[in-house]
Structures are given as structure tokens and as C-alpha cells.
Coordinates of C-alpha atoms in Angstrom, one line a residue:
M211 CA -25.4 8.5 2.1
K212 CA -22.3 10.6 1.7
L213 CA -20.7 10.6 -1.7
W214 CA -18.6 13.7 -2.1
D215 CA -16.0 13.1 0.6
H216 CA -12.8 13.4 -1.2
P217 CA -11.1 16.7 -2.3
M218 CA -10.2 16.9 -5.9
S219 CA -6.4 17.2 -6.5
E220 CA -4.4 17.7 -9.7
N221 CA -3.6 13.9 -9.7
D222 CA -7.3 13.1 -9.4
F223 CA -8.2 15.4 -12.3
R224 CA -5.6 13.7 -14.4
Q225 CA -7.0 10.3 -13.5
C226 CA -10.4 11.5 -14.7
L227 CA -8.8 12.5 -18.0
R228 CA -7.1 9.1 -18.4
I229 CA -10.3 7.2 -17.7
A230 CA -12.5 9.2 -20.1
T231 CA -9.9 9.4 -22.9
G232 CA -8.9 5.7 -22.5
A233 CA -12.5 4.4 -22.6
T234 CA -13.3 6.6 -25.6
L235 CA -10.2 5.5 -27.4
G236 CA -11.0 1.8 -26.9
F237 CA -14.6 2.4 -28.1
T238 CA -13.4 4.3 -31.2
I239 CA -10.8 1.7 -32.2
S240 CA -13.4 -1.1 -31.9
K241 CA -15.9 0.8 -34.0
I242 CA -13.4 1.8 -36.7
F243 CA -12.2 -1.8 -37.2
G244 CA -15.8 -3.2 -36.9
W245 CA -14.9 -5.6 -34.0
N246 CA -17.7 -7.5 -32.3
Y247 CA -18.4 -7.2 -28.6
G248 CA -17.6 -3.5 -28.4
V249 CA -18.6 -3.5 -24.7
F250 CA -15.3 -5.3 -23.9
F251 CA -13.3 -2.6 -25.6
T252 CA -15.2 0.2 -23.9
V253 CA -15.7 -1.1 -20.3
T254 CA -12.3 -2.9 -19.8
P255 CA -10.3 0.4 -20.0
M256 CA -12.8 1.9 -17.6
L257 CA -12.3 -0.9 -15.1
L258 CA -8.5 -0.8 -15.4
L259 CA -8.0 3.0 -15.3
G260 CA -10.7 3.4 -12.7
M261 CA -9.5 0.7 -10.3
V262 CA -5.8 1.3 -10.7
P263 CA -4.9 5.0 -10.3
V264 CA -1.2 4.4 -11.3
M265 CA -0.6 1.8 -14.0
S266 CA 1.9 -0.8 -13.0
A267 CA 3.4 -4.0 -14.4
H268 CA 1.6 -6.0 -11.6
A269 CA -1.8 -4.7 -12.7
A270 CA -1.0 -5.4 -16.4
R271 CA 0.0 -9.0 -15.6
Q272 CA -3.2 -9.5 -13.6
L273 CA -5.4 -8.2 -16.4
L274 CA -3.7 -10.2 -19.1
A275 CA -3.5 -13.4 -17.0
A276 CA -7.3 -13.1 -16.4
A277 CA -8.0 -12.8 -20.1
I278 CA -5.8 -15.8 -21.0
V279 CA -7.1 -18.0 -18.1
C280 CA -10.7 -17.2 -18.9
G281 CA -10.2 -17.8 -22.6
L282 CA -8.8 -21.3 -21.9
E283 CA -11.5 -22.1 -19.3
V284 CA -14.3 -21.1 -21.7
G285 CA -12.7 -22.7 -24.7
I286 CA -11.8 -26.0 -23.2
L287 CA -14.3 -26.6 -20.4
G288 CA -17.2 -24.9 -22.2
G289 CA -16.4 -26.8 -25.3
F290 CA -16.4 -30.2 -23.6
F291 CA -19.2 -29.7 -21.0
G292 CA -21.3 -27.0 -22.5
G293 CA -24.0 -29.4 -23.4
H294 CA -24.2 -30.8 -19.9
P295 CA -25.9 -28.2 -17.7
G296 CA -25.4 -30.1 -14.4
M297 CA -21.7 -30.7 -14.9
M298 CA -21.2 -27.1 -16.2
T299 CA -22.9 -25.7 -13.1
G300 CA -20.5 -27.5 -10.8
I301 CA -17.5 -26.5 -12.9
A302 CA -18.6 -22.9 -12.9
F303 CA -18.9 -22.9 -9.1
V304 CA -15.3 -24.2 -8.8
L305 CA -14.0 -21.6 -11.2
F306 CA -15.8 -18.8 -9.5
L307 CA -14.6 -20.1 -6.1
Y308 CA -10.9 -19.8 -6.8
K309 CA -11.4 -16.4 -8.5
F310 CA -13.2 -15.0 -5.4
A311 CA -10.5 -16.5 -3.2
C312 CA -7.9 -14.4 -5.2
M313 CA -10.1 -11.3 -4.6
S314 CA -10.3 -12.0 -0.9
K315 CA -6.6 -12.2 -0.5
G316 CA -6.3 -8.6 -1.9
T317 CA -3.0 -8.8 -3.8
L318 CA -4.7 -10.5 -6.8
F319 CA -8.0 -8.6 -6.5
L320 CA -7.8 -7.2 -10.1
F321 CA -7.1 -10.7 -11.5
G322 CA -10.1 -12.1 -9.6
A323 CA -12.4 -9.2 -10.4
N324 CA -11.7 -9.2 -14.1
S325 CA -11.9 -13.0 -14.2
V326 CA -15.3 -13.1 -12.5
L327 CA -16.8 -10.6 -14.9
S328 CA -15.2 -12.1 -18.1
L329 CA -15.9 -15.7 -17.2
S330 CA -19.6 -15.1 -16.3
I331 CA -20.3 -13.1 -19.5
M332 CA -18.3 -15.4 -21.8
L333 CA -19.9 -18.6 -20.4
H334 CA -23.3 -17.1 -20.8
F335 CA -22.7 -16.0 -24.5
A336 CA -20.9 -19.2 -25.3
S337 CA -24.0 -21.3 -24.5
Y338 CA -25.9 -19.9 -27.5
P339 CA -25.4 -21.8 -30.8
S340 CA -25.3 -18.5 -32.7
S341 CA -22.2 -17.3 -30.8
D342 CA -18.8 -17.8 -32.4
L343 CA -16.8 -19.1 -29.5
N344 CA -13.4 -18.3 -31.1
D345 CA -14.6 -14.7 -31.8
L346 CA -15.8 -14.3 -28.3
I347 CA -12.6 -15.5 -26.7
F348 CA -10.4 -13.5 -29.1
S349 CA -12.4 -10.3 -28.6
N350 CA -12.1 -10.5 -24.8
L351 CA -8.3 -11.2 -25.1
L352 CA -7.8 -8.4 -27.6
A353 CA -9.8 -6.0 -25.5
N354 CA -7.6 -6.7 -22.4
V355 CA -4.4 -6.4 -24.4
L356 CA -5.6 -3.1 -25.9
S357 CA -6.7 -1.9 -22.5
V358 CA -3.2 -2.4 -21.1
V359 CA -1.7 -0.6 -24.1
I360 CA -4.2 2.3 -23.7
A361 CA -3.5 2.5 -19.9
Y362 CA 0.2 2.8 -20.4
L363 CA -0.4 5.3 -23.2
M364 CA -2.7 7.4 -21.0
T365 CA -0.1 7.2 -18.1
F366 CA 2.6 8.5 -20.5
L367 CA 0.5 11.3 -22.1
I368 CA -1.3 12.4 -18.9
P369 CA 1.1 11.5 -16.0
D370 CA 0.4 12.4 -12.4
A371 CA 1.5 15.9 -11.3
E372 CA 3.2 14.5 -8.2
P373 CA 4.0 11.1 -6.7
R374 CA 1.1 9.4 -5.0
Q375 CA 1.2 8.0 -1.5
P376 CA 1.1 4.2 -1.5
P377 CA -2.3 2.8 -0.4
A378 CA -2.7 2.1 3.2
R379 CA -2.3 -1.5 4.2
P380 CA -4.9 -3.2 6.4
S381 CA -4.1 -3.1 10.0
E382 CA -4.8 -6.7 10.5
P383 CA -4.7 -9.6 8.0
K384 CA -8.0 -11.3 7.2
G385 CA -8.8 -14.4 9.2
S386 CA -9.1 -17.7 7.3
H387 CA -12.8 -18.0 8.4
R388 CA -13.5 -14.6 6.8
M389 CA -11.7 -15.5 3.5
R390 CA -13.7 -18.7 3.3
H391 CA -16.9 -16.7 3.9
E392 CA -16.1 -14.2 1.1
A393 CA -15.0 -16.8 -1.4
L394 CA -18.0 -19.2 -0.8
M395 CA -20.6 -16.3 -0.8
G396 CA -19.2 -14.8 -4.0
A397 CA -19.0 -18.2 -5.8
S398 CA -22.5 -19.2 -4.7
I399 CA -24.1 -16.0 -5.9
A400 CA -22.1 -15.9 -9.2
T401 CA -23.1 -19.5 -10.0
L402 CA -26.8 -18.8 -9.2
S403 CA -26.6 -15.7 -11.4
F404 CA -25.2 -17.8 -14.2
L405 CA -28.0 -20.4 -13.7
V406 CA -30.8 -17.8 -13.7
F407 CA -29.6 -16.1 -16.9
Q408 CA -29.2 -19.5 -18.6
I409 CA -32.6 -20.9 -17.5
F410 CA -34.6 -17.8 -18.5
D411 CA -32.6 -17.2 -21.7
L412 CA -31.6 -13.6 -20.8
N413 CA -29.2 -13.1 -23.6
D414 CA -29.8 -9.3 -23.8
S415 CA -29.3 -8.4 -20.1
M416 CA -25.5 -8.0 -19.9
S417 CA -25.8 -4.9 -17.7
A418 CA -28.0 -6.8 -15.2
Q419 CA -25.7 -9.8 -15.2
A420 CA -22.7 -7.5 -14.6
T421 CA -24.6 -5.8 -11.7
T422 CA -25.1 -9.1 -9.9
L423 CA -21.3 -9.5 -9.9
L424 CA -20.3 -5.9 -9.2
L425 CA -22.4 -6.0 -6.0
L426 CA -20.1 -8.7 -4.8
F427 CA -16.9 -6.7 -5.1
P428 CA -17.1 -5.3 -1.5
M429 CA -16.8 -9.0 -0.5
H430 CA -19.3 -8.8 2.4
W431 CA -23.0 -8.2 3.1
N432 CA -22.8 -4.6 4.5
G433 CA -20.6 -3.6 1.6
A434 CA -23.0 -5.1 -1.0
L435 CA -25.9 -3.3 0.6
G436 CA -24.1 0.1 0.5
Y437 CA -23.0 -0.4 -3.1
A438 CA -26.5 -1.4 -4.2
R439 CA -27.8 2.0 -3.4
K440 CA -24.9 3.7 -5.2
R441 CA -25.2 1.3 -8.2
A442 CA -28.9 2.2 -8.5
M443 CA -28.1 5.9 -8.5
G444 CA -25.2 5.4 -11.0
T445 CA -27.5 3.4 -13.3
I446 CA -30.1 6.1 -13.4
M447 CA -27.6 8.8 -14.2
G448 CA -25.8 6.7 -16.8
V449 CA -29.1 5.8 -18.5
A450 CA -30.3 9.4 -18.3
F451 CA -27.1 10.6 -20.0
G452 CA -27.3 7.9 -22.7
M453 CA -30.9 8.8 -23.5
A454 CA -30.2 12.5 -23.5
G455 CA -27.3 11.8 -25.9
Q456 CA -29.5 9.9 -28.4
L457 CA -32.2 12.5 -28.2
L458 CA -29.7 15.2 -28.9
L459 CA -28.3 13.4 -31.9
Y460 CA -31.6 12.1 -33.1
D461 CA -31.2 10.8 -36.7
W462 CA -27.4 11.4 -36.4
S463 CA -27.0 8.8 -33.7
G464 CA -25.2 6.5 -36.0
M465 CA -22.4 9.0 -36.9
L466 CA -19.3 8.0 -35.0
V467 CA -17.8 11.5 -35.2
L468 CA -20.7 12.9 -33.1
I469 CA -20.9 9.9 -30.7
I470 CA -17.2 10.1 -29.7
P471 CA -17.3 13.6 -28.0
L472 CA -20.6 12.7 -26.2
L473 CA -19.1 9.5 -24.8
W474 CA -16.0 11.4 -23.7
I475 CA -18.1 14.1 -21.9
G476 CA -20.2 11.5 -20.2
A477 CA -17.2 9.4 -19.1
M478 CA -15.5 12.5 -17.8
L479 CA -18.5 13.5 -15.7
F480 CA -18.8 10.0 -14.1
S481 CA -15.0 9.7 -13.7
Y482 CA -15.2 13.0 -11.7
M483 CA -17.9 11.5 -9.5
H484 CA -15.9 8.3 -9.1
V485 CA -12.8 10.1 -8.0
K486 CA -14.7 12.4 -5.7
E487 CA -16.4 9.5 -4.0
S488 CA -13.0 7.7 -3.4
S489 CA -14.9 4.5 -2.6
G490 CA -13.6 2.2 -5.2
S491 CA -17.0 1.2 -6.7
G492 CA -19.8 3.8 -6.1
A493 CA -22.4 5.8 -8.0
G494 CA -19.8 7.4 -10.3
F495 CA -18.3 4.0 -11.2
G496 CA -21.8 2.6 -11.7
G497 CA -22.7 5.4 -14.0
L498 CA -19.4 5.0 -15.9
T499 CA -19.9 1.2 -16.5
T500 CA -23.6 1.7 -17.4
L501 CA -22.6 4.3 -20.0
G502 CA -19.9 2.0 -21.3
I503 CA -22.3 -0.9 -21.7
L504 CA -24.9 1.3 -23.5
Y505 CA -22.5 2.8 -25.9
G506 CA -20.3 -0.3 -26.4
Q507 CA -22.9 -2.9 -26.8
Y508 CA -26.2 -1.3 -27.8
L509 CA -25.4 1.9 -29.8
T510 CA -25.5 0.6 -33.3
P511 CA -27.1 1.9 -36.5
G512 CA -30.8 1.2 -36.4
N513 CA -30.9 0.3 -32.7
D514 CA -33.1 2.3 -30.4
L515 CA -30.9 3.2 -27.5
V516 CA -33.8 4.7 -25.6
F517 CA -35.6 1.4 -25.4
S518 CA -32.3 -0.3 -24.5
A519 CA -31.7 2.2 -21.8
L520 CA -35.2 1.8 -20.2
Y521 CA -34.8 -2.0 -20.4
R522 CA -31.4 -1.6 -18.6
V523 CA -32.9 0.3 -15.8
S524 CA -35.7 -2.2 -15.1
S525 CA -33.5 -5.2 -15.4
I526 CA -30.7 -3.7 -13.2
F527 CA -33.2 -2.7 -10.4
F528 CA -34.6 -6.3 -10.4
A529 CA -31.1 -7.7 -10.4
I530 CA -30.1 -5.5 -7.4
V531 CA -33.1 -6.6 -5.3
A532 CA -32.8 -10.3 -6.1
T533 CA -29.0 -10.3 -5.5
L534 CA -29.3 -8.5 -2.2
L535 CA -31.9 -11.0 -1.0
V536 CA -29.8 -14.0 -1.9
T537 CA -26.7 -12.3 -0.5
Y538 CA -28.3 -11.8 2.8
L539 CA -29.6 -15.4 3.0
I540 CA -26.2 -16.9 2.1
H541 CA -24.5 -14.4 4.5
R542 CA -26.7 -15.6 7.3
L543 CA -26.2 -19.3 6.4
L544 CA -22.4 -19.0 6.3
N545 CA -22.3 -17.1 9.6
S546 CA -24.0 -20.1 11.2
F547 CA -20.7 -22.1 11.0
E548 CA -17.6 -21.2 12.8
A549 CA -15.3 -22.1 9.9
T550 CA -17.1 -19.7 7.5
R551 CA -18.1 -16.9 9.9
F552 CA -17.4 -13.4 8.5
S553 CA -16.4 -11.8 11.8
A554 CA -14.4 -13.4 14.6
A555 CA -16.3 -15.3 17.1

């Protein structure tokens, strides 16, 4: 499995600086103001700056639209049908279906990707009576707005050294049968993931839940299989860095002034890997998001990050195996029909 296939340029190094500094800034602001759901404020800048090398108004609109749409969906639909599991499952499938359809088209990939992650996590947390639904929706919206501001700030303070070449366009547009395949496969697995985490009451497995969705981002079986191996590698590295950081700080792990530089160093290392891979979502990106989840959600005074990290590893590995198995079965099922076949007949 080849990872280091992209030469590091000055633009790439500056992107690493933007990712690490932006994620650390989001984490710091959320901790200073004592906002809940710190994972939103840490991981969302990582996703935006990692997936969009050059910040643009189109990317900002997609991110903000995803936050607003998901907030309305969770607030209205979750409020009305949250107590009816059967109806909520059908509604969740429809919501996931159109979001994966947006991802399949390509031009709205960021909107769909951010919507899928936000909707799945928010629907799951909203189902618990102890969760404040308004706080959950507002935190996600605020995190997305702050991420856009941070991304523009990082672009202004750490601009590219030279203009980038526009991304290569696909030689041939996707066929309608492939787009149906990708949308149906993604929606089916995302809905099954939502059901499993609801049925087994897994309210402390956000990283595993995110993994089941991130595996779907390549939008096909072969891509999911390749990403699974890289995600497993990234998870191990992210967890190892998080555990080493807590062991280094020991009793001082609750001091924000010491946590911030460690988070920046870790984010910089994984950003470097992410850029060197040049694969969109690989081991570096997996390590980056794992680190963001650990620091953003589980690094709190009196919380044992080592136990949380070990639990993350076991739950993520199980999520990878289970998701790959279901992905393969659904891929084979959809390929049995001409209208939903992945490749041309």
C-alpha cells in the first residue's frame, strides 16, 4: 500500500500549517468559552481545510448550508418523529439518500459529506433525553460558521506561495446507474449504522460512528476497502499520539496552555501525512480526525484519555470490519440490477 506518492511543495507545507493552526484555534476557542460538543469545533476546521486546499465562497456556502439544513432536519423531524423509531428510520434513509446523491454528483460533495456526518451524529445524540436539542443544533451551526471564519483567516494569514492548478475534471461523467448505486449504497449503510448505534445504546462511540460514514466517502466498494486499511493505520497513529501526549503531561493534562501546543504538533504531523498521500482521505486524514475527536470530545478534566483512546481503537476496528462486510453485501446486491449497477454493463 503506497502512501508517500506526492512531493511536498511550498503550497502543500502552507496547507499543513493552515490545517494544524485552524484546528487548534477552533479547539482553543471552544475551551476558552466553555462550549459543549468541542469535537465539532475541532474536527470541522480539519475537514474543511483538509478537503478544500484553497478556500472559496462555493465551499463556504456548502458548509453553511449543510449546517442549516441538518439543524432544521434534526429540530423539526427529530422533534416530531423522534419517539417513533420505525418512522424515524424511514425518514433517516430518505435524508441520507439525497445527501449521498449530492456527493455522487461531485459539485456538492462537501455539502453532502458534511451533512452526512452532522446528521448522523446529531440524530444519534438527539435521541437521548439528557441531550439539549437546541444546544446540539446551535453548537453544530456555530462550529460550521466558526470553521468558515477560521478557514478564511488561515488563507489570509498563510496564503499559497503560488497559484494552484485547478483540479482535473473526470474524463467521462458518471452514468445514472452508477450514481444510483452510490447513493443507495451510502444511504443504506448510513441508516443501518444509525440503527445499530440506537439499538445498542452506543452513546460513547462517536469515532466509530464517524468511521462507518467516512468509509463511504470513496463512494464505491474498492475505494471503501482501500480506505479501511488506511483508516485503521491512521487510527492507531492518532491514538498513539493522544496517549503519548497524556502520559507526557500526566497530572497536567487539564492545563489548556500545555494541551494546545501538543494538539498543534500532532495536527501538523498528520496534516503532513495527509498532504503527502494526496488521496483525499487516507491514513493521515484518519489520524487527524482521530486526534481531533480525542482532544475535542474526551480530553476533559478528570477524564482518562488513555482508557478513551483504547476504547476508540477497539470500537473503530470493529466498525471497520462490520461496515466492510455490509458494504460488500450491498454492493453485490445493487450490482445484480441493471439500473443500479456500479460499472457499465
